[in-house]
PDB file of C-alpha atoms in Angstrom:
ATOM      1  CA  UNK A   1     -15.059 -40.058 -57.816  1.00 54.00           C
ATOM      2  CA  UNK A   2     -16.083 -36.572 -57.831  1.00 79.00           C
ATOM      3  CA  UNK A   3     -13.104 -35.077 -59.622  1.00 94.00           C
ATOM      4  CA  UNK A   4     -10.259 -35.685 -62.183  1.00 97.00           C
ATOM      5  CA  UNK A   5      -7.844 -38.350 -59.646  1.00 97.00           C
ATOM      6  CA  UNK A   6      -4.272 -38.066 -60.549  1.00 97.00           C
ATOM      7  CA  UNK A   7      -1.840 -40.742 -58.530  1.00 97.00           C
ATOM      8  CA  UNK A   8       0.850 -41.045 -57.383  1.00 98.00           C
ATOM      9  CA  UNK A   9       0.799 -37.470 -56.365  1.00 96.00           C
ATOM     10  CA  UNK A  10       5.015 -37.497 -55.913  1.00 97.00           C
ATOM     11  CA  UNK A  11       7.326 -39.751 -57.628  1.00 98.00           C
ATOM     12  CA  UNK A  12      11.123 -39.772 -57.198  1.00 98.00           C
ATOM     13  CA  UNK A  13      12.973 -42.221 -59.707  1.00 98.00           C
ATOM     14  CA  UNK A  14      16.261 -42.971 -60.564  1.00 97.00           C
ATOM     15  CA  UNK A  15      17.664 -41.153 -63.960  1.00 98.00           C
ATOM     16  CA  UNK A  16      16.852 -44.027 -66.659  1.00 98.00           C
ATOM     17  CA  UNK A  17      14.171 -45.589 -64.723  1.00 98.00           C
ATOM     18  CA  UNK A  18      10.813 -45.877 -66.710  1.00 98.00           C
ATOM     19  CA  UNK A  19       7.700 -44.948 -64.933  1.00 98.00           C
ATOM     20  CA  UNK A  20       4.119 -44.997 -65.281  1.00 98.00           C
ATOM     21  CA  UNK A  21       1.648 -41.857 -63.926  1.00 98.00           C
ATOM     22  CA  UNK A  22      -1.883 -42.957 -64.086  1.00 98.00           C
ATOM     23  CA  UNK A  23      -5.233 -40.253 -64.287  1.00 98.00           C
ATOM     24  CA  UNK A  24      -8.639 -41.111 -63.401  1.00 98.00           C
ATOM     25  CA  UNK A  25     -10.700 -38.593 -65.399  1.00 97.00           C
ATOM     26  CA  UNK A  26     -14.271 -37.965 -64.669  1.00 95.00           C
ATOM     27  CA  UNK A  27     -16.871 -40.372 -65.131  1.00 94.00           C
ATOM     28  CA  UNK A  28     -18.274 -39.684 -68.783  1.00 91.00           C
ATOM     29  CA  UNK A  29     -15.702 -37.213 -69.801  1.00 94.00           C
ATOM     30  CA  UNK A  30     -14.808 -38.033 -73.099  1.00 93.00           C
ATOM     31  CA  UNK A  31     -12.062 -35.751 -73.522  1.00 92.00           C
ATOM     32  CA  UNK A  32      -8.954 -36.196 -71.928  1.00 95.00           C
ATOM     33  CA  UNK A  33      -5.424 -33.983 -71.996  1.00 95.00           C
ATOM     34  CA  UNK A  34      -1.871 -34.444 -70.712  1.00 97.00           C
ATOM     35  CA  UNK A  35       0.536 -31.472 -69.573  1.00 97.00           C
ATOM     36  CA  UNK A  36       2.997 -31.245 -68.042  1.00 96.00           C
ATOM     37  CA  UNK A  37       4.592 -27.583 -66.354  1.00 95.00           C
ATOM     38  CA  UNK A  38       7.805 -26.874 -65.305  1.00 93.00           C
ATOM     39  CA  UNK A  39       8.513 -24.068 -62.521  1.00 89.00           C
ATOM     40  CA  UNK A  40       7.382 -20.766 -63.617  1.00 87.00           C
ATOM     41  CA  UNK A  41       5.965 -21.913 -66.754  1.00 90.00           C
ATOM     42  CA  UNK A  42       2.237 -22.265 -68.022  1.00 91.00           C
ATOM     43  CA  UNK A  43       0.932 -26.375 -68.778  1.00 94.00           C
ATOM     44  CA  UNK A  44       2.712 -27.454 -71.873  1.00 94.00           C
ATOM     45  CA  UNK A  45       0.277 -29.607 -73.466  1.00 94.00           C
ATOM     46  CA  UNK A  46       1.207 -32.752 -74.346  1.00 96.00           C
ATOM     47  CA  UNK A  47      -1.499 -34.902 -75.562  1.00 96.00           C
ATOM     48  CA  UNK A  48      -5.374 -34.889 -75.975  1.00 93.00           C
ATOM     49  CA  UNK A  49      -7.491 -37.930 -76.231  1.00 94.00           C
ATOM     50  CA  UNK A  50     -10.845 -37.935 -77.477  1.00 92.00           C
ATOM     51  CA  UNK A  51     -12.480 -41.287 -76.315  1.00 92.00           C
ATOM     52  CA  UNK A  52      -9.713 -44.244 -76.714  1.00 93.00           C
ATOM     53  CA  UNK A  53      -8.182 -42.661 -79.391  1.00 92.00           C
ATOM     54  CA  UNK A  54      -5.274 -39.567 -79.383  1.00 92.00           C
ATOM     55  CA  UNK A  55      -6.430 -36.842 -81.104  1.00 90.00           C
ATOM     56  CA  UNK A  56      -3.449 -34.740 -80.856  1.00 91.00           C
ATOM     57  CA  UNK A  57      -0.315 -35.984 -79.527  1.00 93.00           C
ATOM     58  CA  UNK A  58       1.949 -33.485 -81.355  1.00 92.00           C
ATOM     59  CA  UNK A  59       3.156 -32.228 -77.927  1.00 94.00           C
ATOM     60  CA  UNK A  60       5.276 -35.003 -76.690  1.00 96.00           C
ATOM     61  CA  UNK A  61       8.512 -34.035 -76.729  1.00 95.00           C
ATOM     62  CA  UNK A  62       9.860 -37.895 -77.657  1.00 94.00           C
ATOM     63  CA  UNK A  63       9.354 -41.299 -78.367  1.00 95.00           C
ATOM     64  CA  UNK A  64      10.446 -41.470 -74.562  1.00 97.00           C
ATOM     65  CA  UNK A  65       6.929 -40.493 -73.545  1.00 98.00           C
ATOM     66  CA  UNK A  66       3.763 -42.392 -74.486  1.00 97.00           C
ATOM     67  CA  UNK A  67       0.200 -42.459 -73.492  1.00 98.00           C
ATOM     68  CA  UNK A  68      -2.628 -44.774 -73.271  1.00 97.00           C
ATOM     69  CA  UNK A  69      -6.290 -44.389 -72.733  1.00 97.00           C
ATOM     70  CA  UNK A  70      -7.510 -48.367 -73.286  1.00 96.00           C
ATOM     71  CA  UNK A  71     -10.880 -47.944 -72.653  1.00 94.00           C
ATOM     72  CA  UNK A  72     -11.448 -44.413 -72.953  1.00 93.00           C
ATOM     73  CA  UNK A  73     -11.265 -44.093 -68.943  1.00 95.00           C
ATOM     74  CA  UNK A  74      -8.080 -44.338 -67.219  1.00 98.00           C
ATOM     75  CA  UNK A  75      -5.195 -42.468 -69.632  1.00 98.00           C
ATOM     76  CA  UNK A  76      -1.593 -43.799 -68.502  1.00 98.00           C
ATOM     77  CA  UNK A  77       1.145 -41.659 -69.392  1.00 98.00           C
ATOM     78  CA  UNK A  78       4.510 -43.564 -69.613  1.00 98.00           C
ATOM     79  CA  UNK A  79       7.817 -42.075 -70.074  1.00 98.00           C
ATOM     80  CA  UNK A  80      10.746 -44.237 -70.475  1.00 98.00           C
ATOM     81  CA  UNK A  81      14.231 -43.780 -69.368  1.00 98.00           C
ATOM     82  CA  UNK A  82      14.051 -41.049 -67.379  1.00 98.00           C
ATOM     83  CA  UNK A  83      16.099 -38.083 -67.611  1.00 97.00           C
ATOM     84  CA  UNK A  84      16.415 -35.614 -65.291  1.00 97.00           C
ATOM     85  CA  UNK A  85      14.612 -32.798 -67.630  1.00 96.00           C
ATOM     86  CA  UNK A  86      11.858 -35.066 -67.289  1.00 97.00           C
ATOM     87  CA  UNK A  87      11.159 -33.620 -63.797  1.00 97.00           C
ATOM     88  CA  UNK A  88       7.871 -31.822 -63.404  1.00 97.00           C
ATOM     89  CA  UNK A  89       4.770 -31.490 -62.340  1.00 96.00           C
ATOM     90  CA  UNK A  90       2.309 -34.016 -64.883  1.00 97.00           C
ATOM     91  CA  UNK A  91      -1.364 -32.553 -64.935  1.00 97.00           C
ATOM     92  CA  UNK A  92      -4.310 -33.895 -66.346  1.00 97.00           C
ATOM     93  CA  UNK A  93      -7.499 -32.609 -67.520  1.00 96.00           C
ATOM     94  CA  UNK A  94     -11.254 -34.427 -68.544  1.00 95.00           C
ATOM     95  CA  UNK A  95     -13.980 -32.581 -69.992  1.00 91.00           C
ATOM     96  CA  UNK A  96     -17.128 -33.795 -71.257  1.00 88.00           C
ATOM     97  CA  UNK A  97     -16.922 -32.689 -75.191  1.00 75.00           C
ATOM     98  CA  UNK A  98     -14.036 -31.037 -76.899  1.00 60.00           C
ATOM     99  CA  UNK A  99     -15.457 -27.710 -76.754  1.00 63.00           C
ATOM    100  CA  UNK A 100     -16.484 -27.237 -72.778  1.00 77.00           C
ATOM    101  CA  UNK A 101     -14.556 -26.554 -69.455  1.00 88.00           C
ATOM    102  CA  UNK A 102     -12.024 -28.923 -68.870  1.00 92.00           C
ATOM    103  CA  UNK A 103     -11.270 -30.299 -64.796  1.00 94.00           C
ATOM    104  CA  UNK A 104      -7.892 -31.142 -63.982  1.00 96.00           C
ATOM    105  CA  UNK A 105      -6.254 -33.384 -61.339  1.00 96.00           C
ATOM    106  CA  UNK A 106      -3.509 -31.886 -58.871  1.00 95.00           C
ATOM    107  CA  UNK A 107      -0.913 -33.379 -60.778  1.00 96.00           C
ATOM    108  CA  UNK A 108       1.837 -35.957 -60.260  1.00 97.00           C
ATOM    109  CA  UNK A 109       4.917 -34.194 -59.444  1.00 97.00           C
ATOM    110  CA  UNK A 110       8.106 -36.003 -61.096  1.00 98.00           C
ATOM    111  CA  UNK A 111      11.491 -35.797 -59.893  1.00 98.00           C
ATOM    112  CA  UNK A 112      14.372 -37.774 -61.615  1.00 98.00           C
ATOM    113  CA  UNK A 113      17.343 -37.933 -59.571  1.00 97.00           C
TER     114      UNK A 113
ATOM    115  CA  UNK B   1      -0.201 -20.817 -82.491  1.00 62.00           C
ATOM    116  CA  UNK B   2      -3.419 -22.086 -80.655  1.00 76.00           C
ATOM    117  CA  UNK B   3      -2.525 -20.688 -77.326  1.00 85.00           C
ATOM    118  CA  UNK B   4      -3.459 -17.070 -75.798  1.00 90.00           C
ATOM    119  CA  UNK B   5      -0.603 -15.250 -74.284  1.00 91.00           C
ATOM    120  CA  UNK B   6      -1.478 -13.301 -70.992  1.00 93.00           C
ATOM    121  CA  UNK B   7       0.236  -9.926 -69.989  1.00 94.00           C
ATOM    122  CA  UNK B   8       1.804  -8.941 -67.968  1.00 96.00           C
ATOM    123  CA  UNK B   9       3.479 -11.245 -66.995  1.00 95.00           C
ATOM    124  CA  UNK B  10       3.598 -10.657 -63.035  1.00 96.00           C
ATOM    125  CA  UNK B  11       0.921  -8.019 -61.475  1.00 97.00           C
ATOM    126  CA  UNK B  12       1.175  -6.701 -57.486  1.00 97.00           C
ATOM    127  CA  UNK B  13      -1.409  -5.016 -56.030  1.00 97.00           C
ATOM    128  CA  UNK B  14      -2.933  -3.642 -52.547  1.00 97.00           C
ATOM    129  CA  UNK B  15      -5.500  -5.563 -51.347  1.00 98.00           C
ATOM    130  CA  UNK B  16      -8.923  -3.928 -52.230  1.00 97.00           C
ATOM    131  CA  UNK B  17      -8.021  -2.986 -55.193  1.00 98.00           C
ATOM    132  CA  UNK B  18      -8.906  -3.879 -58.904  1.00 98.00           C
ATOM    133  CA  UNK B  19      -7.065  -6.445 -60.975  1.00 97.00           C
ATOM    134  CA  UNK B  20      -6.962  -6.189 -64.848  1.00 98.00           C
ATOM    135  CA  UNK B  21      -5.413  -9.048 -67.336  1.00 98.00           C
ATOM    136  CA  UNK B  22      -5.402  -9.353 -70.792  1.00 97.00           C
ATOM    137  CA  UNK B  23      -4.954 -11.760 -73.506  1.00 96.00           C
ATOM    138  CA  UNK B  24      -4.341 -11.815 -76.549  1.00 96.00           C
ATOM    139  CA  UNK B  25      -4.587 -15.149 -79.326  1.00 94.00           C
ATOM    140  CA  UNK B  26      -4.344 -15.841 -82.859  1.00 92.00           C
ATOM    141  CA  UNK B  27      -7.038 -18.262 -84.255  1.00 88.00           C
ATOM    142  CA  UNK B  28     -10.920 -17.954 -84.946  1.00 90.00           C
ATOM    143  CA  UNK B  29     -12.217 -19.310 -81.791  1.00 90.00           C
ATOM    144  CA  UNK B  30     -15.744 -20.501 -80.473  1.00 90.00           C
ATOM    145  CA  UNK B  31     -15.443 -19.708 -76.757  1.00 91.00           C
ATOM    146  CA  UNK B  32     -12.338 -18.349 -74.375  1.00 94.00           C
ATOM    147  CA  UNK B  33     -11.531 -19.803 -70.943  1.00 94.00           C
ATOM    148  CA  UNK B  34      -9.962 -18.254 -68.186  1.00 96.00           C
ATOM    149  CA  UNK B  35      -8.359 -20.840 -65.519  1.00 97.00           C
ATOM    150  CA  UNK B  36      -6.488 -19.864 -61.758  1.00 97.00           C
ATOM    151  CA  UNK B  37      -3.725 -22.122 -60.417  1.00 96.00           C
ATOM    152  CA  UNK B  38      -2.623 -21.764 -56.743  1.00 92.00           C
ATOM    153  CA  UNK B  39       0.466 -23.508 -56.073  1.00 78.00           C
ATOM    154  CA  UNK B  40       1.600 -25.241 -58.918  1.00 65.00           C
ATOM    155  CA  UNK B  41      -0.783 -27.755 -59.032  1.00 79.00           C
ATOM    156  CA  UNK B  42      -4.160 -28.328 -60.263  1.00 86.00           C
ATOM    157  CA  UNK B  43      -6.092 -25.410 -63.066  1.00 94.00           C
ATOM    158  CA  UNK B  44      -9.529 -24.653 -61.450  1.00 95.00           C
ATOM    159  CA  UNK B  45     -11.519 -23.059 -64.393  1.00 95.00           C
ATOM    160  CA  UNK B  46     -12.682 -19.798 -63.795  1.00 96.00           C
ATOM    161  CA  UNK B  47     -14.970 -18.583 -66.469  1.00 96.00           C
ATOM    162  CA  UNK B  48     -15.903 -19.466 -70.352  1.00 94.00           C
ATOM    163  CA  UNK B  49     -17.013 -16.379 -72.336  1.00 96.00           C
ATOM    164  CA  UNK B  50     -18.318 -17.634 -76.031  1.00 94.00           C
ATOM    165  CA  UNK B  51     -17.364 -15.769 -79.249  1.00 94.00           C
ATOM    166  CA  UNK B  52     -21.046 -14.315 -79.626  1.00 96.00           C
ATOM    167  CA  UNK B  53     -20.762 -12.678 -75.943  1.00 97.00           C
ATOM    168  CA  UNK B  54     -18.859  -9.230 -75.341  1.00 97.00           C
ATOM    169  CA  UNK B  55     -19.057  -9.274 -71.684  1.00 98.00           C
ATOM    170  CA  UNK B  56     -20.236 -11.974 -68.964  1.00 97.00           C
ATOM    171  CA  UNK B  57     -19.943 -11.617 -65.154  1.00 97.00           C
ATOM    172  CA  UNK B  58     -19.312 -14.331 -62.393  1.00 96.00           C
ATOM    173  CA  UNK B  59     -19.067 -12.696 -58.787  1.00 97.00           C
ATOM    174  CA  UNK B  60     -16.004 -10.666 -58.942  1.00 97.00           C
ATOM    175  CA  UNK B  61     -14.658 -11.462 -62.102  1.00 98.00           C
ATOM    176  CA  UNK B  62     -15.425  -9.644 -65.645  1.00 98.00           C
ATOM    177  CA  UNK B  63     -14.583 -10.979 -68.463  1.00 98.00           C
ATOM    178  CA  UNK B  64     -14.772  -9.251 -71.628  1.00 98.00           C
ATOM    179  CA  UNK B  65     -13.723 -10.572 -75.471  1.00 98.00           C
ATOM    180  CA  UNK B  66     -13.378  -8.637 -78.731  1.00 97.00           C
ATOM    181  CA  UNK B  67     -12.893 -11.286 -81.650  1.00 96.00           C
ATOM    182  CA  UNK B  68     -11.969  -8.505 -83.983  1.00 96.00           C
ATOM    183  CA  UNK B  69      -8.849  -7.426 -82.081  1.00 96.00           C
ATOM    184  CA  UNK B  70      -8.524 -11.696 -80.917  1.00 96.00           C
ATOM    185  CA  UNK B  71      -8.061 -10.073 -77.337  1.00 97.00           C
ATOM    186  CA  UNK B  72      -9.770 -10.660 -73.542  1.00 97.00           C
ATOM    187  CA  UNK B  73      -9.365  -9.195 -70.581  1.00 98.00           C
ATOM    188  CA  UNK B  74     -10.300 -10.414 -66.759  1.00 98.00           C
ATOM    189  CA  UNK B  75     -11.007  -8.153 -64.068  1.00 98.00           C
ATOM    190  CA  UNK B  76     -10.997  -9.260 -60.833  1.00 98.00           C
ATOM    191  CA  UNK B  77     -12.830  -6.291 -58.114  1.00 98.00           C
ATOM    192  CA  UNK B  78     -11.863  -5.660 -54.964  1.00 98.00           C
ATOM    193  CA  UNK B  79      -9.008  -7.960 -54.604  1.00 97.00           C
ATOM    194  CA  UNK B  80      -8.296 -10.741 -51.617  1.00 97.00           C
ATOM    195  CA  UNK B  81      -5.346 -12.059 -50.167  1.00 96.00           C
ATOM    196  CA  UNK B  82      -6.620 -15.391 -51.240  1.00 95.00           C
ATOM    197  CA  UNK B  83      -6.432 -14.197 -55.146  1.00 97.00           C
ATOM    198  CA  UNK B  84      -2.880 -14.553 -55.445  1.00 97.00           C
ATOM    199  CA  UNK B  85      -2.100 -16.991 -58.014  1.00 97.00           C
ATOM    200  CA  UNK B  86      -1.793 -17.488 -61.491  1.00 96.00           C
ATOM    201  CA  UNK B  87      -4.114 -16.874 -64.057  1.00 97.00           C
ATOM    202  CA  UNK B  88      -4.545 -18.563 -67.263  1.00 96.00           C
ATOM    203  CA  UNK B  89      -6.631 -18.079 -70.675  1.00 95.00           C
ATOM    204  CA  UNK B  90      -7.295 -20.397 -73.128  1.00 93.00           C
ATOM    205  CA  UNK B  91      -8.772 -19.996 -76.561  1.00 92.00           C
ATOM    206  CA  UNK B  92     -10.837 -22.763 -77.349  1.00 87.00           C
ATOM    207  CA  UNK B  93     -11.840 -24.094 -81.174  1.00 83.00           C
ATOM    208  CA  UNK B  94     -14.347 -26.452 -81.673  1.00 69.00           C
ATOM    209  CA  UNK B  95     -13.401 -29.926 -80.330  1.00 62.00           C
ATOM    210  CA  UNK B  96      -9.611 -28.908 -80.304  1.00 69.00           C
ATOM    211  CA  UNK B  97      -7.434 -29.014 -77.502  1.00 80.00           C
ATOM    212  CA  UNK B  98      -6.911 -26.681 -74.504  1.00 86.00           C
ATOM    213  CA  UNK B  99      -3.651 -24.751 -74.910  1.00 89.00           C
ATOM    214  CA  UNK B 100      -2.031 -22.114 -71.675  1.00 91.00           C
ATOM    215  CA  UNK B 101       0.309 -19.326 -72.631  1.00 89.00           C
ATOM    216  CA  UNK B 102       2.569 -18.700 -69.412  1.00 91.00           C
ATOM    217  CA  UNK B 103      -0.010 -16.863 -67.267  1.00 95.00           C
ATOM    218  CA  UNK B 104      -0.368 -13.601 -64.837  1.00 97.00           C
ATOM    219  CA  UNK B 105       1.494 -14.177 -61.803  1.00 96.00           C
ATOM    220  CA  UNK B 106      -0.882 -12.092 -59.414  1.00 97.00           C
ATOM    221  CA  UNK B 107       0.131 -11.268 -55.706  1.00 97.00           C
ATOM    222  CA  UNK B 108      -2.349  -9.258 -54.055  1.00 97.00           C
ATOM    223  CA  UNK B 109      -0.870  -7.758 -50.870  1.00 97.00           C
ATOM    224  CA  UNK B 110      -3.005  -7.886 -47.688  1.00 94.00           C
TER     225      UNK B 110
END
């Protein structure tokens, strides 16, 4: 596609619940990053990828959250049992080397209940 | 601390008029990004100034960096209605990771 694809765009799910949000960076970005941004606050980075490999994953608040990027495409970001401070909007960036313009997706907004 | 921190926090304005936000960082950097986010969702990157440049111009926007006071500032001329959002910088380092202070809330009043 022609931009960073983030889905699903909305997700409700049940406090302890484990769910999976999935980003579809550009084609032959090699850098991908993680955020996630509460209401009224800037992106809180998560994690950075740099190919398959995590670069920097100091910002994950837990060994609830975990991310993925297999083939150094598609990043999943997983977050197991769910709590309801979990809820936010998940955005996620590609760009094509560490030091250039990143693109991000529209985000997944999260809502435990 | 590897992110820049923007200021002020919230900035009103007529429309028409001129828009000025700063930011200030910490690190030795190789180029500074400024990003705009309308409703809580997706960063649309704005402008990259690189630490060698003083000034650099993109339509209505100036940016401006001095790496010996670690500071930038974005002006945004003659203000629309459709500017209101929130603006973001972001200090960049090499291959390292993008990091966003908490942003300028602009509303520009039509």
């Amino acid at each position: 596609g022609a931009g960073v694809s983030q889905t699903p765009s909305n997700k409700v799910t049940e406090k302890g619940k484990y769910v999976e949000l999935r980003c579809d960076p550009i084609s032959g970005h090699t850098a991908l990053y993680w955020y996630r941004q509460s209401l009224g606050q800037g992106p809180e980075f998560l994690i950075y990828f740099q190919g398959t490999g995590a670069a920097d994953d100091s910002g994950l608040p837990n060994d609830r959250f975990f991310a993925v990027r297999p083939e150094g495409s598609v990043s999943t970001l997983k977050i197991q049992r769910t709590e309801r401070g979990d809820s936010a909007v998940y955005l996620c960036a590609s760009s094509l080397q560490g030091a250039t313009e990143a693109f991000f997706g529209q985000g997944t907004r999260l809502t435990v209940v | 601390s590897q992110q820049g921190e923007e200021d002020p926090q919230a900035l009103s304005i007529q429309e028409g008029e001129n828009a000025t936000m700063n930011c200030s960082y910490k690190t030795s950097i190789n180029n500074l990004q400024w990003y705009r986010q309308n409703s809580g969702r997706g960063l649309v990157h704005l402008i990259l100034i690189r630490s060698n440049e003083r000034e650099k111009h993109s339509g209505r926007l100036r940016v401006t960096l001095d790496t010996s006071k670690k500071s930038s500032s974005l002006l945004i001329t003659a203000s629309r209605a459709a500017d209101t959002a929130s603006y973001f910088c972001a200090p960049k380092s090499g291959a390292n990771n993008l990091f966003f202070g908490t942003g300028t809330r602009l509303t520009v009043i039509p």
